Amino acid sequence: MTEITPQSEDFSRWYLDVVRRAELADYTEVKGCMAIRPYGYAIWELIQQGLDRRFKATGHVNAYFPLFIPASLLMKEKEHVAGFAPQVAWVTRGGDEELAEPLIVRPTSEVIIGTLYAKWIQSWRDLPVLINQWANVVRWEKVTRPFLRTTEFLWQEGHTAHETEAEAQEETLKILALYKEFAETELAMPVIDGQKSESEKFAGASRTYSIEALMGDGRALQAGTSHNLGQNFAKAFEIQFQGRDKTVQHVWTTSWGVSTRLFGAVIMTHGDDSGLILPPRVAPYQVVIVPIPRGNWQETVLPKARELQAQLVAAGVRVMLDDRDAYTPGWKFAEWEMRGVPLRMEIGPKDIEKGQVMVARRDTREKSSLPFDGIGDTAVRLLTEIQQALYHRALKFREDHTQRVTSYEEFKSVMEGRPGFVLAAWCGREECEASIKADTQATVRNIPFGSQRVTRSCVKCGRDASVEAWFAKSY
RNA sequence: CGGGGCGUAGCGCAGCCUGGCAGCGCAUCUGGUUUGGGACCAGAGGGUCGGGGGUUCGAAUCCCUCCGCCCCGACCA
């Protein structure tokens, strides 16, 4: 049995151990292309459901666009192609024929969708277009890591078109808020929202916004982005409509996405040295029942365990009854803890006699006997508690690793010591951003919305600071 | 893409230096006894030694080359 490397010894190795031991994903023959195993995929499906429900509730609909895109289309938006070209995979042959025009495998779908929107949109009455797609995309990455950065990954990409600049901006921020609410409610993961710096914004966007989470090793992870694309793509792809005032105008577009990377964020936000800890709302099994075999247990204990399972299912809880005879209870305890199941219920002859169930929490490891009667409600209440406890624990961790600094010396010493988020005044110039990165490895994660011109000077160069920004070492 | 480390059974590793029967632990399978924190006994199965090429009577071992994984850096919404 391979042990999981302790976080304190090597966080990165811990992460890779958890991914493999918990059977979330596995490597394949191609660099950066991982298989997502059933347990991992079940978690992804729950993430999808939570997001999809929210997209639909805000008026979005799903559609599907093709994997292959004519290379020439990518070239139409100047900044976009410059940003993505180094990461694009090409198809130059089909069967035994050289293609007249090479295809690219989508790294994102702005260009193909833009081409279609140009056909679909004629009038202001066709707007807004609010489409999302669930898809795989490919970006040729040099350094890959399961979930965090893979060559092929799963994500959703929303692509909307609007009549006015204000509407596009509203959509961009609405989705950012949706992502934040989702991360905090479903993933129990506190995030910082704000605007990306000029150097970190999406290739082709007017403005990019992000949510950023803090991982257990003190490094930040960009967990989702929402872009206001202005009229950049509308002009490149001639997406035009006739307005209320009879004039022909370009639409205003947005795009936004989150990927399987979110899953990596969940692992690194909540996990501990025993393995994964899943927030109940995205746990494929919220409760695992371990029957305690004694004597003729299949006829004494097992029926009671099934009854317990039925009560939990009736209460709307996702349950796994682990009735495998080949493993001992102790082995099952360790196994399901490693896989992050929020609650474990043990039921044996002693419990049955007393009308009780032994309940153990994954997050606190507290173990207590609770009455069998009403166990469904008890489980629901405990799961809610765990969901909140995980959020508050993560929030406290972030607060303990967040500070405002006023001098560069202070900035550097924070980054050398216990890293985390640093809020510092910044003049907004790429020059300072780059030299801060060179000195400390920290980059601008984003610029908070409340941030306004402050009287203090740039933490690096001392000039007037236009904003305060969140800095951190990042993935 | 640069520097470093690594690749031998599902996992972790020894063997390589100095060429000569492919091994160990865990896991797996069968049978039995067990089972409230990773059980025990007995037996069994499992290998293109990352791929290709070369040297040699003979290559896991030596040489060339390609691929993959990990770490650091560059790059990367």
mmCIF file of N, CA, C and O in Angstrom, chain A residues 413-452:
data_model
loop_
_atom_site.group_PDB
_atom_site.id
_atom_site.type_symbol
_atom_site.label_atom_id
_atom_site.label_comp_id
_atom_site.label_asym_id
_atom_site.label_seq_id
_atom_site.Cartn_x
_atom_site.Cartn_y
_atom_site.Cartn_z
ATOM 1 N N SER A 413 9.588 39.714 2.456
ATOM 2 C CA SER A 413 9.729 38.804 3.589
ATOM 3 C C SER A 413 8.482 37.921 3.734
ATOM 4 O O SER A 413 8.583 36.764 4.132
ATOM 5 N N VAL A 414 7.315 38.452 3.387
ATOM 6 C CA VAL A 414 6.111 37.618 3.421
ATOM 7 C C VAL A 414 6.243 36.478 2.416
ATOM 8 O O VAL A 414 5.955 35.321 2.716
ATOM 9 N N MET A 415 6.703 36.798 1.223
ATOM 10 C CA MET A 415 6.799 35.778 0.173
ATOM 11 C C MET A 415 7.879 34.740 0.473
ATOM 12 O O MET A 415 7.787 33.599 0.036
ATOM 13 N N GLU A 416 8.887 35.158 1.211
ATOM 14 C CA GLU A 416 9.930 34.193 1.569
ATOM 15 C C GLU A 416 9.464 33.279 2.688
ATOM 16 O O GLU A 416 9.833 32.116 2.752
ATOM 17 N N GLY A 417 8.673 33.861 3.597
ATOM 18 C CA GLY A 417 8.241 33.079 4.749
ATOM 19 C C GLY A 417 7.040 32.224 4.442
ATOM 20 O O GLY A 417 7.118 31.284 3.660
ATOM 21 N N ARG A 418 5.903 32.597 5.025
ATOM 22 C CA ARG A 418 4.698 31.819 4.849
ATOM 23 C C ARG A 418 3.877 32.480 3.750
ATOM 24 O O ARG A 418 3.255 33.507 3.978
ATOM 25 N N PRO A 419 3.906 31.953 2.545
ATOM 26 C CA PRO A 419 3.269 32.664 1.440
ATOM 27 C C PRO A 419 1.751 32.665 1.562
ATOM 28 O O PRO A 419 1.176 31.942 2.360
ATOM 29 N N GLY A 420 1.138 33.485 0.756
ATOM 30 C CA GLY A 420 -0.304 33.627 0.740
ATOM 31 C C GLY A 420 -0.635 34.850 -0.088
ATOM 32 O O GLY A 420 0.159 35.254 -0.940
ATOM 33 N N PHE A 421 -1.779 35.434 0.167
ATOM 34 C CA PHE A 421 -2.147 36.647 -0.548
ATOM 35 C C PHE A 421 -1.556 37.879 0.115
ATOM 36 O O PHE A 421 -1.552 37.990 1.338
ATOM 37 N N VAL A 422 -1.086 38.777 -0.716
ATOM 38 C CA VAL A 422 -0.608 40.061 -0.226
ATOM 39 C C VAL A 422 -1.354 41.153 -0.979
ATOM 40 O O VAL A 422 -1.446 41.123 -2.205
ATOM 41 N N LEU A 423 -1.897 42.086 -0.223
ATOM 42 C CA LEU A 423 -2.578 43.223 -0.831
ATOM 43 C C LEU A 423 -1.610 44.399 -0.771
ATOM 44 O O LEU A 423 -1.149 44.767 0.311
ATOM 45 N N ALA A 424 -1.289 44.950 -1.934
ATOM 46 C CA ALA A 424 -0.304 46.025 -1.950
ATOM 47 C C ALA A 424 -0.658 47.063 -3.000
ATOM 48 O O ALA A 424 -1.259 46.749 -4.030
ATOM 49 N N ALA A 425 -0.266 48.286 -2.728
ATOM 50 C CA ALA A 425 -0.485 49.361 -3.690
ATOM 51 C C ALA A 425 0.415 49.141 -4.899
ATOM 52 O O ALA A 425 1.556 48.698 -4.773
ATOM 53 N N TRP A 426 -0.123 49.458 -6.086
ATOM 54 C CA TRP A 426 0.621 49.183 -7.308
ATOM 55 C C TRP A 426 0.320 50.289 -8.322
ATOM 56 O O TRP A 426 -0.823 50.709 -8.489
ATOM 57 N N CYS A 427 1.388 50.722 -8.988
ATOM 58 C CA CYS A 427 1.246 51.829 -9.922
ATOM 59 C C CYS A 427 0.530 51.410 -11.203
ATOM 60 O O CYS A 427 0.125 52.256 -11.996
ATOM 61 N N GLY A 428 0.421 50.077 -11.427
ATOM 62 C CA GLY A 428 -0.281 49.596 -12.608
ATOM 63 C C GLY A 428 0.624 49.370 -13.803
ATOM 64 O O GLY A 428 0.168 48.920 -14.853
ATOM 65 N N ARG A 429 1.906 49.655 -13.650
ATOM 66 C CA ARG A 429 2.807 49.495 -14.788
ATOM 67 C C ARG A 429 3.333 48.061 -14.864
ATOM 68 O O ARG A 429 3.694 47.453 -13.855
ATOM 69 N N GLU A 430 3.416 47.522 -16.099
ATOM 70 C CA GLU A 430 3.884 46.156 -16.286
ATOM 71 C C GLU A 430 5.323 45.972 -15.830
ATOM 72 O O GLU A 430 5.732 44.896 -15.399
ATOM 73 N N GLU A 431 6.069 47.060 -15.905
ATOM 74 C CA GLU A 431 7.466 47.042 -15.491
ATOM 75 C C GLU A 431 7.613 46.606 -14.025
ATOM 76 O O GLU A 431 8.434 45.758 -13.683
ATOM 77 N N CYS A 432 6.787 47.202 -13.159
ATOM 78 C CA CYS A 432 6.845 46.858 -11.740
ATOM 79 C C CYS A 432 6.328 45.445 -11.497
ATOM 80 O O CYS A 432 6.876 44.691 -10.707
ATOM 81 N N GLU A 433 5.259 45.105 -12.216
ATOM 82 C CA GLU A 433 4.695 43.764 -12.113
ATOM 83 C C GLU A 433 5.778 42.725 -12.432
ATOM 84 O O GLU A 433 5.950 41.740 -11.708
ATOM 85 N N ALA A 434 6.511 42.985 -13.503
ATOM 86 C CA ALA A 434 7.543 42.036 -13.940
ATOM 87 C C ALA A 434 8.698 41.968 -12.940
ATOM 88 O O ALA A 434 9.218 40.885 -12.655
ATOM 89 N N SER A 435 9.076 43.088 -12.391
ATOM 90 C CA SER A 435 10.238 43.021 -11.504
ATOM 91 C C SER A 435 9.857 42.451 -10.135
ATOM 92 O O SER A 435 10.670 41.800 -9.485
ATOM 93 N N ILE A 436 8.604 42.651 -9.750
ATOM 94 C CA ILE A 436 8.132 41.992 -8.522
ATOM 95 C C ILE A 436 8.154 40.476 -8.719
ATOM 96 O O ILE A 436 8.590 39.728 -7.847
ATOM 97 N N LYS A 437 7.747 40.056 -9.897
ATOM 98 C CA LYS A 437 7.747 38.622 -10.186
ATOM 99 C C LYS A 437 9.163 38.059 -10.168
ATOM 100 O O LYS A 437 9.411 36.974 -9.632
ATOM 101 N N ALA A 438 10.076 38.811 -10.751
ATOM 102 C CA ALA A 438 11.471 38.356 -10.797
ATOM 103 C C ALA A 438 12.057 38.250 -9.384
ATOM 104 O O ALA A 438 12.796 37.320 -9.077
ATOM 105 N N ASP A 439 11.694 39.190 -8.523
ATOM 106 C CA ASP A 439 12.239 39.191 -7.161
ATOM 107 C C ASP A 439 11.597 38.160 -6.252
ATOM 108 O O ASP A 439 12.263 37.565 -5.400
ATOM 109 N N THR A 440 10.282 37.970 -6.397
ATOM 110 C CA THR A 440 9.553 37.206 -5.382
ATOM 111 C C THR A 440 8.754 36.032 -5.925
ATOM 112 O O THR A 440 8.203 35.256 -5.159
ATOM 113 N N GLN A 441 8.677 35.913 -7.256
ATOM 114 C CA GLN A 441 7.838 34.910 -7.925
ATOM 115 C C GLN A 441 6.345 35.237 -7.824
ATOM 116 O O GLN A 441 5.517 34.533 -8.387
ATOM 117 N N ALA A 442 6.000 36.283 -7.077
ATOM 118 C CA ALA A 442 4.584 36.621 -6.935
ATOM 119 C C ALA A 442 4.111 37.422 -8.144
ATOM 120 O O ALA A 442 4.848 38.241 -8.690
ATOM 121 N N THR A 443 2.872 37.171 -8.559
ATOM 122 C CA THR A 443 2.287 37.923 -9.667
ATOM 123 C C THR A 443 1.000 38.582 -9.187
ATOM 124 O O THR A 443 0.447 38.213 -8.151
ATOM 125 N N VAL A 444 0.538 39.537 -9.973
ATOM 126 C CA VAL A 444 -0.750 40.154 -9.671
ATOM 127 C C VAL A 444 -1.828 39.116 -9.952
ATOM 128 O O VAL A 444 -1.948 38.653 -11.078
ATOM 129 N N ARG A 445 -2.579 38.752 -8.944
ATOM 130 C CA ARG A 445 -3.660 37.783 -9.163
ATOM 131 C C ARG A 445 -4.868 38.508 -9.723
ATOM 132 O O ARG A 445 -5.390 38.150 -10.744
ATOM 133 N N ASN A 446 -5.315 39.510 -9.033
ATOM 134 C CA ASN A 446 -6.293 40.401 -9.620
ATOM 135 C C ASN A 446 -6.394 41.674 -8.787
ATOM 136 O O ASN A 446 -5.726 41.816 -7.767
ATOM 137 N N ILE A 447 -7.213 42.595 -9.286
ATOM 138 C CA ILE A 447 -7.375 43.889 -8.631
ATOM 139 C C ILE A 447 -8.792 43.957 -8.091
ATOM 140 O O ILE A 447 -9.752 43.855 -8.855
ATOM 141 N N PRO A 448 -8.932 44.052 -6.774
ATOM 142 C CA PRO A 448 -10.265 43.984 -6.176
ATOM 143 C C PRO A 448 -11.139 45.152 -6.622
ATOM 144 O O PRO A 448 -10.642 46.229 -6.959
ATOM 145 N N PHE A 449 -12.451 44.926 -6.595
ATOM 146 C CA PHE A 449 -13.380 45.933 -7.094
ATOM 147 C C PHE A 449 -13.424 47.195 -6.243
ATOM 148 O O PHE A 449 -13.619 48.277 -6.742
ATOM 149 N N GLY A 450 -13.208 46.999 -4.941
ATOM 150 C CA GLY A 450 -13.262 48.171 -4.078
ATOM 151 C C GLY A 450 -12.055 49.068 -4.265
ATOM 152 O O GLY A 450 -11.999 50.179 -3.768
ATOM 153 N N SER A 451 -11.095 48.560 -5.016
ATOM 154 C CA SER A 451 -9.815 49.242 -5.098
ATOM 155 C C SER A 451 -9.921 50.548 -5.875
ATOM 156 O O SER A 451 -10.367 50.587 -6.999
ATOM 157 N N GLN A 452 -9.509 51.618 -5.259
ATOM 158 C CA GLN A 452 -9.555 52.910 -5.909
ATOM 159 C C GLN A 452 -8.208 53.574 -5.728
ATOM 160 O O GLN A 452 -7.342 53.064 -5.043
#
